[in-house]
PDB file of C-alpha atoms in Angstrom:
ATOM      1  CA  MET A 154       0.000   0.000   0.000  1.00 54.00           C
ATOM      2  CA  LEU A 155       2.802   2.405   0.948  1.00 55.00           C
ATOM      3  CA  LYS A 156       4.631   1.605  -2.293  1.00 60.00           C
ATOM      4  CA  ASN A 157       1.538   2.492  -4.337  1.00 57.00           C
ATOM      5  CA  VAL A 158       1.107   5.798  -2.478  1.00 57.00           C
ATOM      6  CA  LYS A 159       4.766   6.677  -2.953  1.00 62.00           C
ATOM      7  CA  LYS A 160       4.534   6.111  -6.719  1.00 66.00           C
ATOM      8  CA  SER A 161       1.439   8.324  -6.885  1.00 66.00           C
ATOM      9  CA  GLU A 162       3.204  11.120  -5.026  1.00 71.00           C
ATOM     10  CA  GLU A 163       6.138  10.956  -7.443  1.00 72.00           C
ATOM     11  CA  LEU A 164       3.732  11.111 -10.403  1.00 69.00           C
ATOM     12  CA  LEU A 165       1.947  14.167  -8.991  1.00 70.00           C
ATOM     13  CA  ARG A 166       5.253  15.979  -8.454  1.00 73.00           C
ATOM     14  CA  GLY A 167       6.121  15.358 -12.084  1.00 70.00           C
ATOM     15  CA  LEU A 168       2.754  16.655 -13.288  1.00 67.00           C
ATOM     16  CA  SER A 169       3.039  19.803 -11.184  1.00 69.00           C
ATOM     17  CA  ALA A 170       6.050  20.970 -13.193  1.00 70.00           C
ATOM     18  CA  HIS A 171       3.993  21.270 -16.402  1.00 70.00           C
ATOM     19  CA  HIS A 172       0.967  23.235 -17.508  1.00 69.00           C
ATOM     20  CA  TYR A 173      -2.122  21.274 -18.518  1.00 65.00           C
ATOM     21  CA  THR A 174      -5.505  22.384 -19.787  1.00 70.00           C
ATOM     22  CA  TYR A 175      -8.403  20.815 -17.929  1.00 72.00           C
ATOM     23  CA  TYR A 176     -11.975  20.612 -19.198  1.00 74.00           C
ATOM     24  CA  THR A 177     -15.193  20.634 -17.240  1.00 80.00           C
ATOM     25  CA  ILE A 178     -17.823  17.928 -17.495  1.00 79.00           C
ATOM     26  CA  ARG A 179     -19.971  20.409 -19.400  1.00 82.00           C
ATOM     27  CA  ASP A 180     -17.168  20.865 -21.975  1.00 80.00           C
ATOM     28  CA  TYR A 181     -16.821  17.097 -22.288  1.00 78.00           C
ATOM     29  CA  GLY A 182     -20.579  16.676 -22.721  1.00 81.00           C
ATOM     30  CA  LYS A 183     -20.622  19.196 -25.562  1.00 81.00           C
ATOM     31  CA  ALA A 184     -17.682  17.434 -27.226  1.00 81.00           C
ATOM     32  CA  ILE A 185     -19.471  14.051 -27.287  1.00 80.00           C
ATOM     33  CA  GLY A 186     -22.941  15.487 -27.813  1.00 82.00           C
ATOM     34  CA  SER A 187     -24.410  14.343 -24.484  1.00 82.00           C
ATOM     35  CA  ASP A 188     -26.043  15.995 -21.489  1.00 84.00           C
ATOM     36  CA  MET A 189     -24.312  16.378 -18.094  1.00 83.00           C
ATOM     37  CA  SER A 190     -25.688  13.128 -16.691  1.00 84.00           C
ATOM     38  CA  ALA A 191     -24.579  10.975 -19.627  1.00 84.00           C
ATOM     39  CA  ALA A 192     -21.203  12.747 -19.780  1.00 83.00           C
ATOM     40  CA  THR A 193     -20.617  12.124 -16.067  1.00 84.00           C
ATOM     41  CA  ALA A 194     -21.468   8.423 -16.421  1.00 82.00           C
ATOM     42  CA  ASP A 195     -19.181   8.095 -19.433  1.00 85.00           C
ATOM     43  CA  LEU A 196     -16.265   9.750 -17.616  1.00 85.00           C
ATOM     44  CA  VAL A 197     -16.704   7.629 -14.494  1.00 86.00           C
ATOM     45  CA  SER A 198     -16.951   4.485 -16.607  1.00 87.00           C
ATOM     46  CA  SER A 199     -13.773   5.357 -18.503  1.00 88.00           C
ATOM     47  CA  ALA A 200     -11.859   6.281 -15.344  1.00 88.00           C
ATOM     48  CA  PHE A 201     -12.969   3.197 -13.427  1.00 91.00           C
ATOM     49  CA  GLY A 202     -12.280   0.942 -16.408  1.00 90.00           C
ATOM     50  CA  LEU A 203      -8.682   2.161 -16.478  1.00 91.00           C
ATOM     51  CA  THR A 204      -8.051   2.107 -12.707  1.00 92.00           C
ATOM     52  CA  TRP A 205     -10.124  -0.723 -11.224  1.00 93.00           C
ATOM     53  CA  MET A 206      -7.184  -3.136 -11.251  1.00 93.00           C
ATOM     54  CA  HIS A 207      -5.326  -0.823  -8.855  1.00 91.00           C
ATOM     55  CA  PHE A 208      -8.214  -0.970  -6.376  1.00 92.00           C
ATOM     56  CA  TYR A 209      -8.412  -4.718  -6.869  1.00 92.00           C
ATOM     57  CA  GLY A 210      -4.664  -5.109  -6.241  1.00 90.00           C
ATOM     58  CA  LEU A 211      -4.814  -2.961  -3.112  1.00 87.00           C
ATOM     59  CA  ILE A 212      -7.572  -5.120  -1.600  1.00 87.00           C
ATOM     60  CA  GLN A 213      -5.842  -8.316  -2.737  1.00 86.00           C
ATOM     61  CA  THR A 214      -2.704  -7.428  -0.763  1.00 82.00           C
ATOM     62  CA  MET A 215      -4.736  -8.080   2.409  1.00 76.00           C
ATOM     63  CA  PHE A 216      -4.919 -11.775   1.445  1.00 70.00           C
ATOM     64  CA  THR A 217      -1.304 -12.327   0.424  1.00 64.00           C
ATOM     65  CA  GLY A 218       0.508 -11.860   3.749  1.00 54.00           C
ATOM     66  CA  ALA A 219       1.614 -14.608   6.092  1.00 44.00           C
ATOM     67  CA  SER A 220      -1.462 -13.930   8.210  1.00 56.00           C
ATOM     68  CA  VAL A 221      -4.613 -12.024   7.334  1.00 63.00           C
ATOM     69  CA  ASP A 222      -5.221  -9.000   9.531  1.00 67.00           C
ATOM     70  CA  ALA A 223      -8.868  -8.438  10.481  1.00 68.00           C
ATOM     71  CA  GLN A 224      -8.288  -4.740  11.168  1.00 70.00           C
ATOM     72  CA  GLY A 225      -6.665  -4.303   7.753  1.00 73.00           C
ATOM     73  CA  LEU A 226      -9.578  -6.069   6.059  1.00 77.00           C
ATOM     74  CA  ALA A 227     -12.027  -3.810   7.881  1.00 78.00           C
ATOM     75  CA  SER A 228     -10.205  -0.738   6.574  1.00 79.00           C
ATOM     76  CA  CYS A 229     -10.533  -2.059   2.987  1.00 85.00           C
ATOM     77  CA  LEU A 230     -14.185  -2.995   3.354  1.00 88.00           C
ATOM     78  CA  GLN A 231     -15.543   0.433   2.365  1.00 89.00           C
ATOM     79  CA  LEU A 232     -13.290   0.483  -0.710  1.00 92.00           C
ATOM     80  CA  LEU A 233     -14.526  -2.973  -1.734  1.00 93.00           C
ATOM     81  CA  LYS A 234     -18.143  -1.914  -1.194  1.00 94.00           C
ATOM     82  CA  ASN A 235     -17.694   1.171  -3.395  1.00 94.00           C
ATOM     83  CA  CYS A 236     -15.974  -0.834  -6.136  1.00 94.00           C
ATOM     84  CA  ILE A 237     -18.796  -3.394  -6.214  1.00 95.00           C
ATOM     85  CA  ALA A 238     -21.444  -0.636  -6.222  1.00 94.00           C
ATOM     86  CA  VAL A 239     -19.747   1.227  -9.083  1.00 93.00           C
ATOM     87  CA  SER A 240     -19.392  -2.017 -11.067  1.00 94.00           C
ATOM     88  CA  ILE A 241     -23.116  -2.706 -10.605  1.00 93.00           C
ATOM     89  CA  LEU A 242     -24.224   0.785 -11.575  1.00 90.00           C
ATOM     90  CA  LEU A 243     -21.970   0.891 -14.640  1.00 89.00           C
ATOM     91  CA  ASP A 244     -22.887  -2.658 -15.663  1.00 89.00           C
ATOM     92  CA  MET A 245     -19.223  -3.753 -15.729  1.00 91.00           C
ATOM     93  CA  THR A 246     -19.584  -7.542 -15.487  1.00 91.00           C
ATOM     94  CA  GLU A 247     -15.910  -8.540 -15.541  1.00 92.00           C
ATOM     95  CA  GLU A 248     -14.967  -6.055 -12.848  1.00 93.00           C
ATOM     96  CA  LEU A 249     -18.018  -6.963 -10.749  1.00 94.00           C
ATOM     97  CA  ASN A 250     -17.169 -10.672 -10.766  1.00 92.00           C
ATOM     98  CA  ALA A 251     -13.602  -9.936  -9.688  1.00 93.00           C
ATOM     99  CA  PHE A 252     -14.710  -7.815  -6.726  1.00 94.00           C
ATOM    100  CA  LEU A 253     -17.456 -10.279  -5.748  1.00 94.00           C
ATOM    101  CA  ALA A 254     -14.804 -12.992  -5.549  1.00 91.00           C
ATOM    102  CA  GLN A 255     -12.921 -10.784  -3.094  1.00 90.00           C
ATOM    103  CA  LEU A 256     -16.119 -10.257  -1.115  1.00 92.00           C
ATOM    104  CA  ALA A 257     -16.531 -14.042  -0.951  1.00 90.00           C
ATOM    105  CA  ARG A 258     -13.025 -14.358   0.522  1.00 87.00           C
ATOM    106  CA  VAL A 259     -13.820 -11.767   3.198  1.00 87.00           C
ATOM    107  CA  LYS A 260     -17.018 -13.651   4.074  1.00 88.00           C
ATOM    108  CA  LEU A 261     -15.090 -16.923   4.255  1.00 83.00           C
ATOM    109  CA  PHE A 262     -12.494 -15.318   6.542  1.00 80.00           C
ATOM    110  CA  VAL A 263     -15.211 -14.032   8.878  1.00 80.00           C
ATOM    111  CA  GLU A 264     -17.605 -16.977   8.863  1.00 79.00           C
ATOM    112  CA  ARG A 265     -15.367 -20.045   8.384  1.00 76.00           C
ATOM    113  CA  ARG A 266     -11.855 -19.031   9.388  1.00 71.00           C
ATOM    114  CA  GLU A 267     -10.375 -22.532   9.523  1.00 67.00           C
ATOM    115  CA  GLU A 268     -11.570 -23.292   5.988  1.00 67.00           C
ATOM    116  CA  PHE A 269     -10.158 -19.970   4.791  1.00 68.00           C
ATOM    117  CA  LEU A 270      -6.701 -20.892   6.104  1.00 62.00           C
ATOM    118  CA  LEU A 271      -6.703 -24.416   4.666  1.00 60.00           C
ATOM    119  CA  SER A 272      -8.448 -24.020   1.316  1.00 63.00           C
ATOM    120  CA  PRO A 273      -7.247 -22.093  -1.746  1.00 61.00           C
ATOM    121  CA  PRO A 274      -9.773 -19.670  -3.271  1.00 62.00           C
ATOM    122  CA  ASP A 275     -12.277 -21.295  -5.600  1.00 67.00           C
ATOM    123  CA  ALA A 276     -15.640 -20.614  -7.227  1.00 71.00           C
ATOM    124  CA  ARG A 277     -17.848 -22.406  -4.694  1.00 78.00           C
ATOM    125  CA  PHE A 278     -19.198 -19.063  -3.494  1.00 83.00           C
ATOM    126  CA  THR A 279     -21.195 -18.776  -6.751  1.00 84.00           C
ATOM    127  CA  LYS A 280     -23.610 -21.325  -5.272  1.00 87.00           C
ATOM    128  CA  GLU A 281     -24.074 -19.488  -1.993  1.00 88.00           C
ATOM    129  CA  GLU A 282     -27.374 -17.795  -1.268  1.00 90.00           C
ATOM    130  CA  TRP A 283     -26.105 -14.210  -1.162  1.00 91.00           C
ATOM    131  CA  PHE A 284     -24.397 -14.517  -4.560  1.00 90.00           C
ATOM    132  CA  VAL A 285     -27.395 -16.208  -6.213  1.00 91.00           C
ATOM    133  CA  GLU A 286     -29.666 -13.437  -4.878  1.00 91.00           C
ATOM    134  CA  LEU A 287     -27.430 -10.710  -6.291  1.00 91.00           C
ATOM    135  CA  GLN A 288     -27.291 -12.380  -9.693  1.00 90.00           C
ATOM    136  CA  GLU A 289     -31.079 -12.774  -9.830  1.00 90.00           C
ATOM    137  CA  TRP A 290     -31.672  -9.126  -8.943  1.00 91.00           C
ATOM    138  CA  LEU A 291     -29.050  -7.868 -11.407  1.00 89.00           C
ATOM    139  CA  ALA A 292     -30.758  -9.855 -14.174  1.00 89.00           C
ATOM    140  CA  ASP A 293     -33.902  -7.742 -13.637  1.00 85.00           C
ATOM    141  CA  GLU A 294     -33.901  -5.170 -16.450  1.00 78.00           C
ATOM    142  CA  THR A 295     -36.519  -2.900 -14.821  1.00 78.00           C
ATOM    143  CA  GLY A 296     -33.947  -1.208 -12.587  1.00 79.00           C
ATOM    144  CA  ARG A 297     -35.645  -2.309  -9.378  1.00 88.00           C
ATOM    145  CA  GLY A 298     -33.309  -5.304  -9.178  1.00 89.00           C
ATOM    146  CA  THR A 299     -30.292  -2.985  -9.130  1.00 91.00           C
ATOM    147  CA  LEU A 300     -31.672  -1.154  -6.092  1.00 91.00           C
ATOM    148  CA  LEU A 301     -32.384  -4.449  -4.332  1.00 92.00           C
ATOM    149  CA  ALA A 302     -28.863  -5.687  -5.112  1.00 92.00           C
ATOM    150  CA  LEU A 303     -27.317  -2.501  -3.711  1.00 93.00           C
ATOM    151  CA  ASP A 304     -29.484  -2.750  -0.603  1.00 93.00           C
ATOM    152  CA  ARG A 305     -28.411  -6.391  -0.057  1.00 93.00           C
ATOM    153  CA  LEU A 306     -24.790  -5.409  -0.625  1.00 93.00           C
ATOM    154  CA  ASN A 307     -25.117  -2.742   2.063  1.00 93.00           C
ATOM    155  CA  ASP A 308     -26.518  -5.296   4.534  1.00 93.00           C
ATOM    156  CA  ILE A 309     -23.698  -7.776   3.798  1.00 93.00           C
ATOM    157  CA  MET A 310     -21.040  -5.112   4.295  1.00 92.00           C
ATOM    158  CA  ASP A 311     -22.557  -3.910   7.575  1.00 91.00           C
ATOM    159  CA  GLU A 312     -22.565  -7.490   8.912  1.00 91.00           C
ATOM    160  CA  LEU A 313     -18.950  -8.039   7.854  1.00 90.00           C
ATOM    161  CA  ASP A 314     -17.844  -4.714   9.295  1.00 87.00           C
ATOM    162  CA  ASP A 315     -19.375  -5.573  12.688  1.00 86.00           C
ATOM    163  CA  ALA A 316     -17.792  -9.043  12.650  1.00 85.00           C
ATOM    164  CA  LEU A 317     -14.343  -7.748  11.665  1.00 83.00           C
ATOM    165  CA  HIS A 318     -14.369  -5.150  14.432  1.00 81.00           C
ATOM    166  CA  VAL A 319     -15.248  -7.879  16.947  1.00 81.00           C
ATOM    167  CA  ASP A 320     -12.420  -9.990  15.495  1.00 80.00           C
ATOM    168  CA  ALA A 321      -9.996  -7.075  15.866  1.00 78.00           C
ATOM    169  CA  GLU A 322     -11.076  -6.750  19.508  1.00 84.00           C
ATOM    170  CA  HIS A 323     -10.355 -10.459  20.029  1.00 85.00           C
ATOM    171  CA  ARG A 324      -6.911  -9.953  18.512  1.00 84.00           C
ATOM    172  CA  ARG A 325      -6.168  -7.075  20.890  1.00 87.00           C
ATOM    173  CA  ASP A 326      -7.225  -9.275  23.820  1.00 91.00           C
ATOM    174  CA  MET A 327      -4.921 -12.060  22.579  1.00 91.00           C
ATOM    175  CA  ASN A 328      -1.970  -9.672  22.326  1.00 91.00           C
ATOM    176  CA  ARG A 329      -2.672  -8.296  25.798  1.00 93.00           C
ATOM    177  CA  VAL A 330      -2.809 -11.772  27.370  1.00 95.00           C
ATOM    178  CA  ALA A 331       0.164 -13.137  25.382  1.00 94.00           C
ATOM    179  CA  ARG A 332       2.375 -10.331  26.710  1.00 94.00           C
ATOM    180  CA  ARG A 333       1.793 -11.585  30.270  1.00 95.00           C
ATOM    181  CA  ILE A 334       2.725 -15.190  29.479  1.00 95.00           C
ATOM    182  CA  ARG A 335       6.376 -16.246  29.107  1.00 93.00           C
ATOM    183  CA  GLU A 336       6.857 -17.138  25.411  1.00 91.00           C
ATOM    184  CA  GLY A 337       3.213 -16.254  24.926  1.00 91.00           C
ATOM    185  CA  HIS A 338       3.906 -15.005  21.401  1.00 90.00           C
ATOM    186  CA  GLU A 339       3.608 -18.646  20.274  1.00 90.00           C
ATOM    187  CA  LEU A 340      -0.087 -18.515  21.197  1.00 91.00           C
ATOM    188  CA  LEU A 341      -0.541 -15.939  18.425  1.00 86.00           C
ATOM    189  CA  ASN A 342       0.592 -18.352  15.702  1.00 83.00           C
ATOM    190  CA  ASP A 343      -2.965 -19.627  15.290  1.00 82.00           C
ATOM    191  CA  PRO A 344      -5.036 -16.692  13.946  1.00 76.00           C
ATOM    192  CA  THR A 345      -8.286 -18.517  14.745  1.00 80.00           C
ATOM    193  CA  ARG A 346      -7.531 -18.643  18.494  1.00 88.00           C
ATOM    194  CA  PHE A 347      -9.097 -16.102  20.812  1.00 91.00           C
ATOM    195  CA  PHE A 348      -9.023 -15.453  24.552  1.00 95.00           C
ATOM    196  CA  VAL A 349     -12.052 -16.405  26.679  1.00 95.00           C
ATOM    197  CA  LYS A 350     -11.346 -16.219  30.422  1.00 96.00           C
ATOM    198  CA  GLU A 351      -8.643 -16.210  33.104  1.00 96.00           C
ATOM    199  CA  GLY A 352      -8.467 -16.556  36.882  1.00 96.00           C
ATOM    200  CA  ASP A 353      -6.594 -17.949  39.881  1.00 96.00           C
ATOM    201  CA  LEU A 354      -7.716 -21.462  40.850  1.00 96.00           C
ATOM    202  CA  ILE A 355      -6.366 -24.285  43.001  1.00 95.00           C
ATOM    203  CA  LYS A 356      -5.197 -27.436  41.236  1.00 94.00           C
ATOM    204  CA  LYS A 357      -5.547 -30.487  43.493  1.00 92.00           C
ATOM    205  CA  SER A 358      -3.774 -33.742  42.689  1.00 88.00           C
ATOM    206  CA  ARG A 359      -6.110 -36.743  42.541  1.00 80.00           C
ATOM    207  CA  LYS A 360      -3.462 -39.135  43.888  1.00 80.00           C
ATOM    208  CA  LEU A 361      -1.609 -37.169  46.552  1.00 80.00           C
ATOM    209  CA  GLY A 362      -4.150 -34.458  47.266  1.00 79.00           C
ATOM    210  CA  ARG A 363      -1.450 -31.783  46.917  1.00 88.00           C
ATOM    211  CA  GLN A 364      -2.914 -28.331  46.264  1.00 93.00           C
ATOM    212  CA  THR A 365      -1.170 -25.689  44.131  1.00 94.00           C
ATOM    213  CA  LYS A 366      -2.382 -22.287  43.055  1.00 95.00           C
ATOM    214  CA  TYR A 367      -2.218 -21.615  39.304  1.00 96.00           C
ATOM    215  CA  ARG A 368      -3.392 -18.906  36.941  1.00 97.00           C
ATOM    216  CA  PHE A 369      -5.739 -20.574  34.441  1.00 97.00           C
ATOM    217  CA  PHE A 370      -6.105 -19.142  30.924  1.00 97.00           C
ATOM    218  CA  LEU A 371      -8.971 -20.412  28.768  1.00 97.00           C
ATOM    219  CA  PHE A 372      -8.729 -19.895  25.020  1.00 96.00           C
ATOM    220  CA  SER A 373     -11.077 -20.968  22.242  1.00 93.00           C
ATOM    221  CA  ASP A 374      -9.157 -24.221  21.657  1.00 94.00           C
ATOM    222  CA  ILE A 375      -6.909 -24.767  24.660  1.00 95.00           C
ATOM    223  CA  LEU A 376      -6.798 -24.541  28.475  1.00 96.00           C
ATOM    224  CA  ILE A 377      -3.530 -23.380  30.021  1.00 96.00           C
ATOM    225  CA  TYR A 378      -2.522 -23.253  33.673  1.00 96.00           C
ATOM    226  CA  SER A 379       0.578 -21.352  34.712  1.00 96.00           C
ATOM    227  CA  LYS A 380       2.668 -20.194  37.681  1.00 96.00           C
ATOM    228  CA  HIS A 381       3.379 -16.561  38.495  1.00 95.00           C
ATOM    229  CA  ILE A 382       7.041 -15.595  38.070  1.00 94.00           C
ATOM    230  CA  PRO A 383       8.122 -13.712  41.253  1.00 93.00           C
ATOM    231  CA  GLY A 384       9.140 -10.105  40.724  1.00 91.00           C
ATOM    232  CA  THR A 385       7.396  -9.867  37.347  1.00 92.00           C
ATOM    233  CA  ASN A 386       3.942  -9.538  35.850  1.00 91.00           C
ATOM    234  CA  GLU A 387       4.481 -12.698  33.814  1.00 94.00           C
ATOM    235  CA  PHE A 388       3.284 -16.270  34.107  1.00 96.00           C
ATOM    236  CA  LYS A 389       5.173 -19.388  33.068  1.00 96.00           C
ATOM    237  CA  ILE A 390       3.104 -22.101  31.404  1.00 95.00           C
ATOM    238  CA  HIS A 391       2.957 -25.314  33.430  1.00 95.00           C
ATOM    239  CA  ASP A 392       0.811 -27.294  31.002  1.00 94.00           C
ATOM    240  CA  GLU A 393      -1.527 -26.949  28.008  1.00 94.00           C
ATOM    241  CA  LEU A 394      -4.661 -29.041  27.508  1.00 95.00           C
ATOM    242  CA  PRO A 395      -6.336 -28.983  24.057  1.00 94.00           C
ATOM    243  CA  LEU A 396     -10.101 -28.707  24.407  1.00 94.00           C
ATOM    244  CA  HIS A 397     -11.045 -31.298  21.792  1.00 91.00           C
ATOM    245  CA  CYS A 398     -10.318 -34.152  24.221  1.00 92.00           C
ATOM    246  CA  LEU A 399     -11.053 -32.439  27.540  1.00 94.00           C
ATOM    247  CA  LYS A 400     -13.886 -33.703  29.743  1.00 93.00           C
ATOM    248  CA  LEU A 401     -15.323 -31.971  32.777  1.00 92.00           C
ATOM    249  CA  VAL A 402     -17.239 -33.408  35.765  1.00 89.00           C
ATOM    250  CA  ASP A 403     -18.953 -31.147  38.288  1.00 84.00           C
ATOM    251  CA  TRP A 404     -21.639 -33.321  39.897  1.00 74.00           C
ATOM    252  CA  PHE A 405     -20.821 -35.423  42.923  1.00 65.00           C
ATOM    253  CA  PRO A 406     -23.359 -37.193  45.169  1.00 58.00           C
ATOM    254  CA  SER A 407     -23.582 -35.727  48.655  1.00 61.00           C
ATOM    255  CA  LYS A 408     -22.987 -37.764  51.772  1.00 59.00           C
ATOM    256  CA  ASN A 409     -25.038 -37.211  54.935  1.00 57.00           C
ATOM    257  CA  GLY A 410     -26.604 -34.069  53.445  1.00 52.00           C
ATOM    258  CA  SER A 411     -23.265 -32.335  52.808  1.00 54.00           C
ATOM    259  CA  ASN A 412     -21.080 -32.030  49.751  1.00 59.00           C
ATOM    260  CA  LYS A 413     -17.418 -31.224  50.321  1.00 65.00           C
ATOM    261  CA  HIS A 414     -16.954 -30.779  46.572  1.00 68.00           C
ATOM    262  CA  SER A 415     -19.474 -27.937  46.160  1.00 78.00           C
ATOM    263  CA  ASN A 416     -16.684 -25.571  45.127  1.00 88.00           C
ATOM    264  CA  SER A 417     -14.804 -28.069  42.942  1.00 90.00           C
ATOM    265  CA  PHE A 418     -14.891 -29.764  39.578  1.00 93.00           C
ATOM    266  CA  GLU A 419     -12.795 -32.413  37.861  1.00 93.00           C
ATOM    267  CA  ILE A 420     -10.870 -32.103  34.616  1.00 94.00           C
ATOM    268  CA  HIS A 421     -10.198 -35.302  32.698  1.00 93.00           C
ATOM    269  CA  HIS A 422      -7.711 -35.303  29.847  1.00 92.00           C
ATOM    270  CA  PRO A 423      -5.594 -38.034  28.215  1.00 91.00           C
ATOM    271  CA  ARG A 424      -2.490 -36.219  29.426  1.00 87.00           C
ATOM    272  CA  LYS A 425      -3.622 -35.773  33.046  1.00 89.00           C
ATOM    273  CA  SER A 426      -6.632 -35.484  35.300  1.00 91.00           C
ATOM    274  CA  PHE A 427      -7.024 -33.383  38.463  1.00 93.00           C
ATOM    275  CA  TRP A 428      -9.392 -31.492  40.724  1.00 92.00           C
ATOM    276  CA  VAL A 429      -9.916 -27.739  40.397  1.00 94.00           C
ATOM    277  CA  VAL A 430     -10.938 -25.917  43.585  1.00 94.00           C
ATOM    278  CA  CYS A 431     -12.668 -22.532  43.329  1.00 94.00           C
ATOM    279  CA  SER A 432     -13.156 -19.874  45.995  1.00 92.00           C
ATOM    280  CA  SER A 433     -16.943 -20.243  45.927  1.00 92.00           C
ATOM    281  CA  GLU A 434     -19.745 -22.291  44.409  1.00 89.00           C
ATOM    282  CA  ARG A 435     -20.674 -19.323  42.220  1.00 92.00           C
ATOM    283  CA  GLU A 436     -17.142 -19.161  40.783  1.00 95.00           C
ATOM    284  CA  ARG A 437     -17.239 -22.917  40.145  1.00 93.00           C
ATOM    285  CA  MET A 438     -20.529 -22.642  38.261  1.00 93.00           C
ATOM    286  CA  ASP A 439     -19.165 -19.780  36.159  1.00 95.00           C
ATOM    287  CA  TRP A 440     -15.988 -21.649  35.194  1.00 96.00           C
ATOM    288  CA  VAL A 441     -17.840 -24.883  34.472  1.00 95.00           C
ATOM    289  CA  ALA A 442     -20.387 -23.150  32.226  1.00 95.00           C
ATOM    290  CA  THR A 443     -17.693 -21.220  30.347  1.00 96.00           C
ATOM    291  CA  ILE A 444     -15.418 -24.233  29.801  1.00 96.00           C
ATOM    292  CA  ARG A 445     -18.305 -26.398  28.631  1.00 95.00           C
ATOM    293  CA  SER A 446     -19.659 -23.834  26.181  1.00 95.00           C
ATOM    294  CA  THR A 447     -16.146 -23.189  24.819  1.00 95.00           C
ATOM    295  CA  CYS A 448     -15.518 -26.932  24.371  1.00 94.00           C
ATOM    296  CA  GLU A 449     -18.858 -27.381  22.601  1.00 93.00           C
ATOM    297  CA  GLU A 450     -18.185 -24.480  20.246  1.00 91.00           C
ATOM    298  CA  HIS A 451     -14.684 -25.777  19.500  1.00 91.00           C
ATOM    299  CA  SER A 452     -16.054 -29.278  18.737  1.00 90.00           C
ATOM    300  CA  ARG A 453     -18.694 -27.760  16.468  1.00 87.00           C
ATOM    301  CA  ARG A 454     -16.051 -25.847  14.496  1.00 83.00           C
ATOM    302  CA  LEU A 455     -13.881 -28.962  14.119  1.00 84.00           C
ATOM    303  CA  ALA A 456     -16.838 -31.056  12.946  1.00 82.00           C
ATOM    304  CA  GLN A 457     -17.844 -28.391  10.429  1.00 76.00           C
ATOM    305  CA  LEU A 458     -14.292 -28.142   9.095  1.00 74.00           C
ATOM    306  CA  THR A 459     -14.006 -31.926   8.767  1.00 75.00           C
ATOM    307  CA  ALA A 460     -17.290 -32.113   6.891  1.00 70.00           C
ATOM    308  CA  GLN A 461     -16.187 -29.357   4.497  1.00 64.00           C
ATOM    309  CA  GLN A 462     -12.859 -31.066   3.842  1.00 64.00           C
ATOM    310  CA  ASN A 463     -14.689 -34.299   3.061  1.00 65.00           C
ATOM    311  CA  GLY A 464     -17.057 -32.502   0.730  1.00 58.00           C
ATOM    312  CA  LEU A 465     -20.144 -33.243   2.838  1.00 52.00           C
TER     313      LEU A 465
END
């Protein structure tokens, strides 16, 4: 982006050293024998036809980096919306299809991030509901279809803009948490991961009953517990438990009308199993509900990704 701006600045400096005669739209309309409205449309069509590839290339740069930045995509969203709208209004089919393909990639990034990272771009989006609707409305020669298509485009862009801003907020949370974890930058390698919850809990060994205080960090795909490093604001990871094979038990039958485990729950994992002791029953209920919902959402995403990879 900076390279493109720099080239434009150099071009403008070169133009400023010479004298050029500029014509108004009215002058252009008289030259081609058209009114102001037709002359304006003709000029915009000519200008956009010569420059649309530059807009396309600028947006495309957001997909070519090592990792796609949600905040960068959000900043390009208005440009993409304008390019699609201009292509629709000027009936520029080739340009419209190119920009719609970019819109499909943004939607894939927002709605099915794992698939976006694993799958190369293809034409499957042409069978999706939003694309079929746009094509049907644009085929309407009365003009009403164009208005409906533009209205649908506006709705799609608003939804994507909201989602990308939420995604950018998740990324800021991840950066904030990663800075407090020793070697936490490695947690940022997965762009689909986001932070969910953290807190100090007691880990109790099932065999020896030894109790140790840890700072637990729950992410969208992994549970981490860590020890505070004295004299710093950092935590050192003690262990990481992927959520896809984590089980949680929080119901235990009471004996003689009392339940000594009212503030506790069990974590079962192929790597290790242990008790987690909370400061209160309310805190236990909150952690249990959050871990369970996060595990369920993670399992749903994995199942959806597997089905898509298998073509189901």
